[in-house]
Amino acid sequence: KMRPNEVLRLLKGAYGRVDAPYLWFMELKRGLESLGFTPSPFDPCAFILEHPKSGMTEGIVGAHVDDGLCCGSEFFQRRLQALADMFPFGSHKKRNFTFTGLRIEQQPDNSIHINQTQYINDYHQFQFQETNKVVWVTKGTKLYRAAPFFFQAEDGIRDISV
């Protein structure tokens, strides 16, 4: 039991700290790079795996906070398993799933269809209210302060600034 005048030093990231997502990302990045993945030059949260001999792209991993989305060859799957050995993953969803509001469906011919139909259908539950130049969004019983957005008025497009 600690006394009121004692202080602890945190040796690594802890859930709930403001820097925890960044620290997790840096740990994940180190793990991916140790397995041969390289960050995409277009998005630092996307990692590409090239075959060490042929140089061909074998797969890609995209990270979003504590979720990931990936696709790739058998070679890629083996590296992904090595990553899972380092960081045990939660659920694994394949072929048909929802990721950050996107419905992703892999077809029998391996083509991929992506839509936001459910997200759009759920959107009608939101109501927008303007009060003293502040926009509030309600969903169910929760009230959120909204970011600036545009909406279509009868006389044209209006900008509501928050």
Coordinates of N, CA, C and O in Angstrom, one line a residue:
K1 N 0.8 -1.2 0.0 CA 0.0 0.0 0.0 C 0.9 1.2 0.0 O 1.8 1.3 0.8
M2 N 0.5 2.2 -0.8 CA 1.3 3.4 -1.0 C 0.9 4.5 0.1 O -0.3 4.6 0.4
R3 N 1.9 5.2 0.5 CA 1.6 6.4 1.4 C 1.3 7.6 0.5 O 1.7 7.6 -0.6
P4 N 0.6 8.6 1.1 CA 0.2 9.7 0.3 C 1.4 10.5 -0.3 O 1.2 11.1 -1.4
N5 N 2.6 10.5 0.2 CA 3.7 11.2 -0.3 C 4.6 10.4 -1.2 O 5.6 10.9 -1.7
E6 N 4.2 9.2 -1.6 CA 5.0 8.3 -2.5 C 4.6 8.6 -3.9 O 3.4 8.9 -4.2
V7 N 5.5 8.4 -4.8 CA 5.3 8.6 -6.3 C 5.8 7.3 -7.0 O 6.9 6.8 -6.6
L8 N 5.1 6.9 -8.0 CA 5.5 5.7 -8.8 C 6.0 6.2 -10.1 O 5.4 7.2 -10.7
R9 N 6.9 5.5 -10.7 CA 7.4 5.8 -12.1 C 6.8 4.7 -13.0 O 7.1 3.5 -12.7
L10 N 6.1 5.1 -14.0 CA 5.6 4.1 -14.9 C 6.7 3.7 -15.9 O 7.2 4.6 -16.6
L11 N 7.0 2.4 -16.0 CA 8.1 2.0 -16.9 C 7.7 1.8 -18.3 O 8.5 1.7 -19.2
K12 N 6.4 1.6 -18.6 CA 5.9 1.5 -20.0 C 4.5 1.9 -20.1 O 3.9 2.3 -19.1
G13 N 3.9 2.0 -21.3 CA 2.6 2.5 -21.5 C 1.5 1.8 -20.7 O 1.7 0.6 -20.4
A14 N 0.5 2.5 -20.3 CA -0.6 1.9 -19.6 C -1.9 2.3 -20.2 O -2.1 3.4 -20.7
Y15 N -2.9 1.4 -20.3 CA -4.2 1.7 -20.9 C -4.8 2.9 -20.2 O -4.8 3.0 -19.0
G16 N -5.3 3.8 -21.0 CA -6.0 5.0 -20.5 C -5.1 6.2 -20.5 O -5.6 7.3 -20.3
R17 N -3.8 6.0 -20.6 CA -3.0 7.2 -20.6 C -3.1 7.9 -22.0 O -3.4 7.2 -23.0
V18 N -2.9 9.2 -22.0 CA -3.0 9.9 -23.2 C -2.1 9.4 -24.3 O -2.4 9.5 -25.5
D19 N -0.9 8.9 -24.0 CA 0.0 8.5 -25.0 C 0.0 7.0 -25.2 O 0.8 6.5 -26.0
A20 N -1.0 6.3 -24.6 CA -1.1 4.8 -24.8 C -1.3 4.4 -26.3 O -0.6 3.5 -26.7
P21 N -2.2 5.1 -27.0 CA -2.3 4.7 -28.5 C -1.0 4.8 -29.2 O -0.6 4.0 -30.1
Y22 N -0.3 5.9 -29.0 CA 1.0 6.1 -29.7 C 2.0 5.1 -29.3 O 2.7 4.5 -30.2
L23 N 2.1 4.8 -28.0 CA 3.1 3.8 -27.6 C 2.7 2.4 -28.2 O 3.6 1.7 -28.6
W24 N 1.4 2.1 -28.2 CA 1.0 0.8 -28.8 C 1.4 0.8 -30.3 O 2.0 -0.2 -30.8
F25 N 1.2 1.9 -31.0 CA 1.5 1.9 -32.4 C 3.0 1.7 -32.6 O 3.4 1.0 -33.5
M26 N 3.8 2.4 -31.8 CA 5.3 2.3 -32.0 C 5.7 0.8 -31.7 O 6.6 0.3 -32.4
E27 N 5.1 0.2 -30.7 CA 5.4 -1.3 -30.5 C 5.0 -2.1 -31.6 O 5.8 -3.0 -32.1
L28 N 3.8 -1.9 -32.2 CA 3.4 -2.7 -33.3 C 4.3 -2.4 -34.5 O 4.7 -3.4 -35.2
K29 N 4.7 -1.2 -34.8 CA 5.6 -0.8 -35.9 C 6.9 -1.6 -35.7 O 7.4 -2.1 -36.7
R30 N 7.4 -1.6 -34.5 CA 8.7 -2.3 -34.3 C 8.5 -3.8 -34.6 O 9.4 -4.4 -35.3
G31 N 7.4 -4.4 -34.2 CA 7.1 -5.8 -34.5 C 7.0 -6.1 -36.0 O 7.6 -7.0 -36.5
L32 N 6.3 -5.2 -36.7 CA 6.1 -5.4 -38.1 C 7.4 -5.3 -38.8 O 7.7 -6.1 -39.7
E33 N 8.2 -4.3 -38.5 CA 9.4 -4.0 -39.2 C 10.4 -5.2 -38.9 O 11.2 -5.5 -39.8
S34 N 10.4 -5.8 -37.7 CA 11.2 -6.9 -37.4 C 10.9 -8.1 -38.3 O 11.8 -9.0 -38.5
L35 N 9.7 -8.2 -38.8 CA 9.3 -9.3 -39.7 C 9.4 -8.9 -41.2 O 9.0 -9.7 -42.0
G36 N 10.0 -7.8 -41.5 CA 10.2 -7.4 -42.9 C 9.2 -6.5 -43.5 O 9.3 -6.1 -44.7
F37 N 8.2 -6.0 -42.7 CA 7.2 -5.0 -43.2 C 7.9 -3.7 -43.3 O 8.7 -3.3 -42.4
T38 N 7.5 -2.8 -44.2 CA 7.9 -1.5 -44.3 C 6.7 -0.5 -44.4 O 5.7 -0.9 -45.0
P39 N 6.8 0.6 -43.7 CA 5.7 1.6 -43.7 C 5.4 2.1 -45.2 O 6.4 2.3 -45.9
S40 N 4.2 2.2 -45.5 CA 3.9 2.8 -46.9 C 4.3 4.2 -46.9 O 4.2 5.0 -46.0
P41 N 4.8 4.6 -48.1 CA 5.2 6.1 -48.2 C 4.0 7.0 -48.2 O 4.1 8.2 -48.1
F42 N 2.8 6.4 -48.4 CA 1.6 7.2 -48.6 C 0.8 7.2 -47.3 O 0.0 8.1 -47.1
D43 N 1.0 6.3 -46.4 CA 0.2 6.2 -45.1 C 1.1 5.5 -44.1 O 1.3 4.3 -44.2
P44 N 1.5 6.2 -43.0 CA 2.4 5.5 -42.1 C 1.7 4.4 -41.3 O 2.4 3.7 -40.6
C45 N 0.4 4.3 -41.4 CA -0.3 3.3 -40.6 C -0.6 2.0 -41.5 O -1.2 1.1 -41.1
A46 N 0.0 2.1 -42.7 CA -0.1 0.9 -43.6 C 1.3 0.3 -43.8 O 2.2 1.1 -44.0
F47 N 1.4 -1.0 -43.7 CA 2.7 -1.6 -43.8 C 2.7 -2.7 -44.9 O 1.7 -3.5 -45.0
I48 N 3.7 -2.6 -45.7 CA 3.7 -3.5 -46.9 C 4.8 -4.6 -46.7 O 5.9 -4.3 -46.2
L49 N 4.5 -5.8 -47.1 CA 5.5 -6.9 -47.0 C 5.8 -7.3 -48.4 O 5.0 -7.7 -49.2
E50 N 7.1 -7.2 -48.7 CA 7.6 -7.7 -50.0 C 8.4 -8.9 -49.7 O 9.0 -9.1 -48.7
H51 N 8.4 -9.8 -50.7 CA 9.2 -11.1 -50.6 C 10.7 -10.7 -50.7 O 11.1 -9.9 -51.5
P52 N 11.5 -11.2 -49.7 CA 12.9 -10.8 -49.7 C 13.7 -11.2 -50.9 O 14.7 -10.5 -51.2
K53 N 13.3 -12.2 -51.6 CA 14.0 -12.6 -52.8 C 13.5 -12.0 -54.1 O 14.2 -11.4 -54.9
S54 N 12.2 -12.1 -54.3 CA 11.6 -11.6 -55.6 C 11.3 -10.1 -55.5 O 11.2 -9.5 -56.6
G55 N 11.1 -9.5 -54.4 CA 10.7 -8.1 -54.3 C 9.3 -7.9 -54.6 O 8.8 -6.7 -54.5
M56 N 8.5 -8.9 -54.8 CA 7.1 -8.8 -55.1 C 6.3 -8.5 -53.8 O 6.6 -9.0 -52.8
T57 N 5.3 -7.7 -53.9 CA 4.4 -7.4 -52.8 C 3.6 -8.7 -52.4 O 3.0 -9.3 -53.3
E58 N 3.8 -9.1 -51.2 CA 3.1 -10.3 -50.7 C 1.9 -9.9 -49.8 O 1.0 -10.8 -49.7
G59 N 1.8 -8.7 -49.3 CA 0.6 -8.4 -48.5 C 0.7 -7.0 -47.9 O 1.8 -6.3 -48.0
I60 N -0.4 -6.6 -47.2 CA -0.4 -5.3 -46.6 C -1.2 -5.3 -45.3 O -2.2 -6.1 -45.2
V61 N -0.8 -4.6 -44.3 CA -1.5 -4.5 -43.0 C -1.8 -3.0 -42.8 O -0.9 -2.2 -43.0
G62 N -3.0 -2.7 -42.5 CA -3.4 -1.4 -42.1 C -3.8 -1.3 -40.7 O -4.5 -2.2 -40.2
A63 N -3.3 -0.4 -39.9 CA -3.6 -0.3 -38.5 C -4.5 0.9 -38.2 O -4.2 2.0 -38.8
H64 N -5.5 0.8 -37.4 CA -6.3 1.9 -37.0 C -6.6 1.7 -35.5 O -7.3 0.8 -35.0
V65 N -5.9 2.5 -34.7 CA -5.9 2.5 -33.2 C -5.5 1.0 -32.8 O -4.4 0.7 -32.9
D66 N -6.5 0.2 -32.3 CA -6.1 -1.1 -31.9 C -6.8 -2.2 -32.8 O -7.0 -3.3 -32.4
D67 N -7.2 -1.8 -34.0 CA -7.7 -2.7 -35.0 C -6.8 -2.7 -36.2 O -6.0 -1.8 -36.5
G68 N -6.9 -3.8 -36.9 CA -6.1 -4.0 -38.1 C -6.9 -4.6 -39.3 O -7.8 -5.3 -39.0
L69 N -6.5 -4.3 -40.5 CA -7.1 -4.9 -41.6 C -5.9 -5.3 -42.6 O -5.0 -4.6 -42.7
C70 N -6.0 -6.5 -43.1 CA -4.9 -7.0 -43.9 C -5.3 -8.0 -45.0 O -6.4 -8.5 -44.9
C71 N -4.4 -8.2 -45.9 CA -4.6 -9.2 -47.0 C -3.3 -9.6 -47.5 O -2.4 -8.8 -47.5
G72 N -3.2 -10.8 -48.0 CA -1.9 -11.2 -48.6 C -1.8 -12.7 -48.9 O -2.8 -13.4 -48.7
S73 N -0.7 -13.1 -49.4 CA -0.4 -14.4 -49.8 C -0.2 -15.4 -48.6 O -0.2 -14.9 -47.5
E74 N 0.2 -16.6 -48.9 CA 0.5 -17.6 -47.9 C 1.8 -17.1 -47.2 O 1.9 -17.3 -46.0
F75 N 2.8 -16.6 -47.9 CA 4.0 -16.1 -47.3 C 3.6 -15.0 -46.3 O 4.1 -15.0 -45.2
F76 N 2.7 -14.1 -46.7 CA 2.2 -13.0 -45.8 C 1.6 -13.6 -44.6 O 1.8 -13.2 -43.4
Q77 N 0.7 -14.7 -44.8 CA 0.0 -15.3 -43.7 C 0.9 -15.9 -42.6 O 0.7 -15.8 -41.4
R78 N 2.1 -16.4 -43.1 CA 3.1 -16.9 -42.1 C 3.7 -15.8 -41.3 O 3.9 -15.9 -40.1
R79 N 4.0 -14.7 -41.9 CA 4.5 -13.5 -41.2 C 3.4 -12.9 -40.2 O 3.8 -12.5 -39.1
L80 N 2.2 -13.0 -40.7 CA 1.1 -12.5 -39.8 C 1.0 -13.3 -38.6 O 0.8 -12.8 -37.5
Q81 N 1.2 -14.7 -38.8 CA 1.1 -15.6 -37.6 C 2.3 -15.3 -36.7 O 2.1 -15.3 -35.4
A82 N 3.4 -15.0 -37.2 CA 4.6 -14.6 -36.3 C 4.3 -13.3 -35.6 O 4.6 -13.2 -34.4
L83 N 3.6 -12.4 -36.2 CA 3.1 -11.2 -35.5 C 2.1 -11.5 -34.4 O 2.2 -11.0 -33.3
A84 N 1.2 -12.4 -34.7 CA 0.2 -12.8 -33.7 C 0.9 -13.5 -32.5 O 0.4 -13.5 -31.4
D85 N 2.0 -14.2 -32.8 CA 2.8 -14.8 -31.7 C 3.4 -13.8 -30.8 O 3.5 -14.0 -29.6
M86 N 3.8 -12.6 -31.3 CA 4.3 -11.5 -30.5 C 3.2 -10.8 -29.8 O 3.4 -10.4 -28.6
F87 N 2.1 -10.5 -30.5 CA 1.0 -9.8 -29.9 C -0.3 -10.6 -30.1 O -0.9 -10.5 -31.2
P88 N -0.7 -11.3 -29.2 CA -2.0 -12.1 -29.4 C -3.1 -11.2 -29.8 O -3.4 -10.2 -29.1
F89 N -3.7 -11.5 -30.9 CA -4.8 -10.7 -31.4 C -6.1 -11.1 -30.8 O -6.3 -12.3 -30.3
G90 N -7.1 -10.3 -30.8 CA -8.5 -10.6 -30.4 C -9.2 -11.4 -31.4 O -8.7 -12.4 -31.9
S91 N -10.3 -10.9 -31.9 CA -11.1 -11.7 -32.9 C -10.4 -11.6 -34.3 O -9.7 -10.6 -34.6
H92 N -10.6 -12.6 -35.0 CA -10.2 -12.7 -36.4 C -11.4 -12.9 -37.3 O -12.2 -13.8 -37.1
K93 N -11.6 -12.0 -38.2 CA -12.8 -12.1 -39.1 C -12.2 -12.1 -40.5 O -11.3 -11.4 -40.9
K94 N -12.8 -13.0 -41.3 CA -12.4 -13.2 -42.7 C -13.6 -13.2 -43.6 O -14.7 -13.6 -43.3
R95 N -13.3 -12.7 -44.8 CA -14.2 -12.7 -45.9 C -15.4 -11.8 -45.8 O -15.6 -11.0 -46.7
N96 N -16.2 -11.8 -44.7 CA -17.4 -11.0 -44.6 C -17.4 -10.4 -43.2 O -17.6 -11.1 -42.2
F97 N -17.2 -9.1 -43.1 CA -17.1 -8.4 -41.7 C -17.3 -6.9 -41.9 O -17.3 -6.4 -43.0
T98 N -17.5 -6.2 -40.8 CA -17.6 -4.8 -40.7 C -16.3 -4.2 -40.0 O -15.9 -4.7 -39.0
F99 N -15.7 -3.3 -40.6 CA -14.5 -2.6 -40.1 C -14.7 -1.1 -40.2 O -14.8 -0.6 -41.3
T100 N -14.6 -0.5 -39.1 CA -14.8 1.0 -39.0 C -15.9 1.5 -39.8 O -15.8 2.5 -40.5
G101 N -17.1 0.9 -39.8 CA -18.2 1.3 -40.6 C -18.3 0.8 -42.0 O -19.3 1.1 -42.7
L102 N -17.3 0.2 -42.5 CA -17.3 -0.4 -43.8 C -17.7 -1.9 -43.8 O -17.1 -2.6 -43.1
R103 N -18.6 -2.2 -44.6 CA -19.0 -3.6 -44.8 C -18.1 -4.2 -45.9 O -18.1 -3.7 -47.0
I104 N -17.3 -5.2 -45.5 CA -16.3 -5.7 -46.5 C -16.7 -7.2 -46.8 O -16.9 -8.0 -45.8
E105 N -16.9 -7.5 -48.0 CA -17.3 -8.9 -48.4 C -16.4 -9.3 -49.6 O -16.3 -8.7 -50.6
Q106 N -15.7 -10.4 -49.3 CA -14.9 -11.1 -50.3 C -15.7 -12.1 -51.1 O -16.3 -13.0 -50.4
Q107 N -15.8 -12.0 -52.4 CA -16.6 -12.8 -53.2 C -15.9 -14.1 -53.5 O -14.7 -14.2 -53.4
P108 N -16.6 -15.2 -54.0 CA -16.0 -16.4 -54.3 C -14.8 -16.3 -55.4 O -13.9 -17.1 -55.4
D109 N -14.9 -15.3 -56.2 CA -13.9 -15.1 -57.2 C -12.7 -14.2 -56.7 O -11.8 -13.8 -57.4
N110 N -12.7 -14.0 -55.3 CA -11.7 -13.2 -54.6 C -11.8 -11.7 -54.8 O -11.0 -11.0 -54.3
S111 N -12.8 -11.2 -55.6 CA -13.0 -9.8 -55.7 C -13.6 -9.3 -54.3 O -14.1 -10.1 -53.6
I112 N -13.4 -8.1 -54.0 CA -13.9 -7.5 -52.7 C -14.9 -6.4 -53.0 O -14.6 -5.5 -53.7
H113 N -16.0 -6.5 -52.3 CA -17.0 -5.5 -52.4 C -17.1 -4.8 -51.0 O -17.1 -5.4 -50.0
I114 N -17.1 -3.4 -51.1 CA -17.1 -2.6 -49.8 C -18.3 -1.7 -49.9 O -18.5 -1.0 -51.0
N115 N -19.1 -1.6 -48.9 CA -20.2 -0.6 -48.9 C -20.4 -0.1 -47.4 O -19.8 -0.6 -46.5
Q116 N -21.2 1.0 -47.3 CA -21.5 1.5 -46.1 C -23.0 1.6 -45.9 O -23.5 2.5 -45.2
T117 N -23.7 0.6 -46.4 CA -25.2 0.6 -46.4 C -25.7 0.7 -45.0 O -26.6 1.5 -44.6
Q118 N -25.2 -0.2 -44.1 CA -25.7 -0.2 -42.7 C -25.3 1.1 -42.0 O -26.2 1.6 -41.3
Y119 N -24.2 1.6 -42.2 CA -23.8 2.9 -41.7 C -24.8 4.0 -42.1 O -25.2 4.8 -41.3
I120 N -25.1 4.0 -43.4 CA -26.0 5.0 -43.9 C -27.4 4.8 -43.3 O -28.1 5.7 -42.9
N121 N -27.8 3.5 -43.2 CA -29.2 3.2 -42.6 C -29.2 3.7 -41.2 O -30.3 4.1 -40.7
D122 N -28.1 3.5 -40.4 CA -28.1 4.0 -39.0 C -28.0 5.5 -38.9 O -28.4 6.0 -37.9
Y123 N -27.6 6.2 -39.9 CA -27.4 7.6 -39.9 C -28.7 8.4 -39.6 O -28.6 9.4 -38.9
H124 N -29.8 7.9 -40.0 CA -31.1 8.6 -39.8 C -31.4 8.8 -38.3 O -32.2 9.6 -37.9
Q125 N -30.7 8.0 -37.4 CA -30.9 8.2 -36.0 C -30.3 9.4 -35.4 O -30.7 9.8 -34.3
F126 N -29.5 10.1 -36.2 CA -28.9 11.4 -35.7 C -29.8 12.5 -35.9 O -30.5 12.6 -37.0
Q127 N -29.9 13.5 -35.0 CA -30.6 14.7 -35.2 C -29.6 15.8 -34.9 O -28.9 15.8 -33.9
F128 N -29.7 16.9 -35.7 CA -28.7 18.0 -35.6 C -29.5 19.2 -35.0 O -30.6 19.5 -35.5
Q129 N -28.9 19.9 -34.1 CA -29.6 21.0 -33.4 C -28.5 22.1 -33.4 O -27.4 21.9 -33.0
E130 N -28.9 23.3 -33.8 CA -28.1 24.5 -33.7 C -28.5 25.4 -32.5 O -29.6 25.8 -32.5
T131 N -27.6 25.7 -31.6 CA -27.9 26.5 -30.4 C -26.7 27.5 -30.3 O -25.6 27.1 -30.0
N132 N -27.0 28.8 -30.4 CA -26.0 29.8 -30.2 C -24.7 29.5 -31.0 O -23.6 29.5 -30.4
K133 N -24.8 29.1 -32.3 CA -23.6 28.8 -33.1 C -22.9 27.6 -32.7 O -21.8 27.3 -33.2
V134 N -23.4 26.8 -31.9 CA -22.8 25.5 -31.5 C -23.8 24.4 -32.1 O -25.0 24.5 -31.9
V135 N -23.2 23.4 -32.7 CA -24.0 22.3 -33.3 C -23.9 21.1 -32.3 O -22.9 20.7 -31.9
W136 N -25.1 20.6 -31.9 CA -25.2 19.5 -31.1 C -25.8 18.3 -31.8 O -26.7 18.5 -32.6
V137 N -25.2 17.1 -31.7 CA -25.8 15.9 -32.3 C -26.3 15.0 -31.3 O -25.6 14.7 -30.3
T138 N -27.5 14.6 -31.4 CA -28.0 13.6 -30.5 C -28.2 12.3 -31.2 O -28.7 12.2 -32.3
K139 N -27.9 11.2 -30.5 CA -28.1 9.8 -30.9 C -28.7 9.1 -29.7 O -28.0 8.9 -28.7
G140 N -29.9 8.7 -29.8 CA -30.5 8.1 -28.6 C -30.6 9.1 -27.5 O -31.1 10.2 -27.7
T141 N -30.1 8.8 -26.4 CA -30.1 9.7 -25.2 C -28.8 10.5 -25.0 O -28.7 11.3 -24.1
K142 N -27.8 10.3 -25.9 CA -26.5 10.9 -25.8 C -26.5 12.2 -26.6 O -27.0 12.2 -27.7
L143 N -25.8 13.2 -26.1 CA -25.6 14.5 -26.7 C -24.1 14.7 -27.0 O -23.3 14.6 -26.1
Y144 N -23.8 15.1 -28.2 CA -22.4 15.3 -28.6 C -22.2 16.6 -29.2 O -23.1 17.1 -30.0
R145 N -21.1 17.3 -28.9 CA -20.8 18.5 -29.7 C -20.2 18.1 -31.0 O -19.3 17.3 -31.1
A146 N -20.7 18.7 -32.1 CA -20.3 18.3 -33.4 C -19.2 19.2 -34.0 O -19.1 20.3 -33.6
A147 N -18.5 18.6 -35.0 CA -17.6 19.3 -35.7 C -18.3 20.2 -36.8 O -19.5 19.9 -37.1
P148 N -17.7 21.2 -37.3 CA -18.4 22.0 -38.3 C -18.8 21.1 -39.5 O -18.1 20.2 -39.9
F149 N -19.9 21.4 -40.1 CA -20.3 20.6 -41.2 C -21.2 21.5 -42.1 O -21.6 22.6 -41.8
F150 N -21.6 21.0 -43.3 CA -22.4 21.7 -44.2 C -23.7 20.9 -44.3 O -23.8 19.7 -44.2
F151 N -24.8 21.6 -44.6 CA -26.1 20.9 -44.9 C -26.8 21.7 -46.0 O -26.5 22.9 -46.2
Q152 N -27.7 21.0 -46.7 CA -28.4 21.6 -47.8 C -29.6 22.3 -47.3 O -30.5 21.7 -46.7
A153 N -29.7 23.6 -47.5 CA -30.9 24.4 -47.1 C -31.7 24.6 -48.4 O -31.2 24.4 -49.5
E154 N -32.9 25.1 -48.3 CA -33.8 25.3 -49.4 C -33.1 26.4 -50.4 O -33.3 26.3 -51.6
D155 N -32.4 27.3 -49.8 CA -31.8 28.4 -50.6 C -30.4 28.1 -50.9 O -29.7 29.0 -51.4
G156 N -29.9 26.9 -50.8 CA -28.5 26.6 -51.1 C -27.8 26.0 -49.9 O -28.4 25.6 -49.0
I157 N -26.5 25.9 -50.1 CA -25.7 25.2 -49.0 C -25.3 26.2 -47.9 O -24.9 27.3 -48.2
R158 N -25.6 25.8 -46.7 CA -25.2 26.6 -45.5 C -24.1 26.0 -44.8 O -24.0 24.8 -44.6
D159 N -23.2 26.8 -44.2 CA -22.1 26.4 -43.4 C -22.5 26.7 -42.0 O -22.8 27.8 -41.6
I160 N -22.4 25.7 -41.1 CA -22.6 25.9 -39.7 C -21.2 25.8 -39.0 O -20.6 24.7 -39.1
S161 N -20.8 26.8 -38.4 CA -19.5 26.8 -37.8 C -19.6 26.5 -36.3 O -20.5 27.0 -35.6
V162 N -18.7 25.7 -35.8 CA -18.7 25.4 -34.4 C -17.7 26.2 -33.7 O -16.6 26.3 -34.1

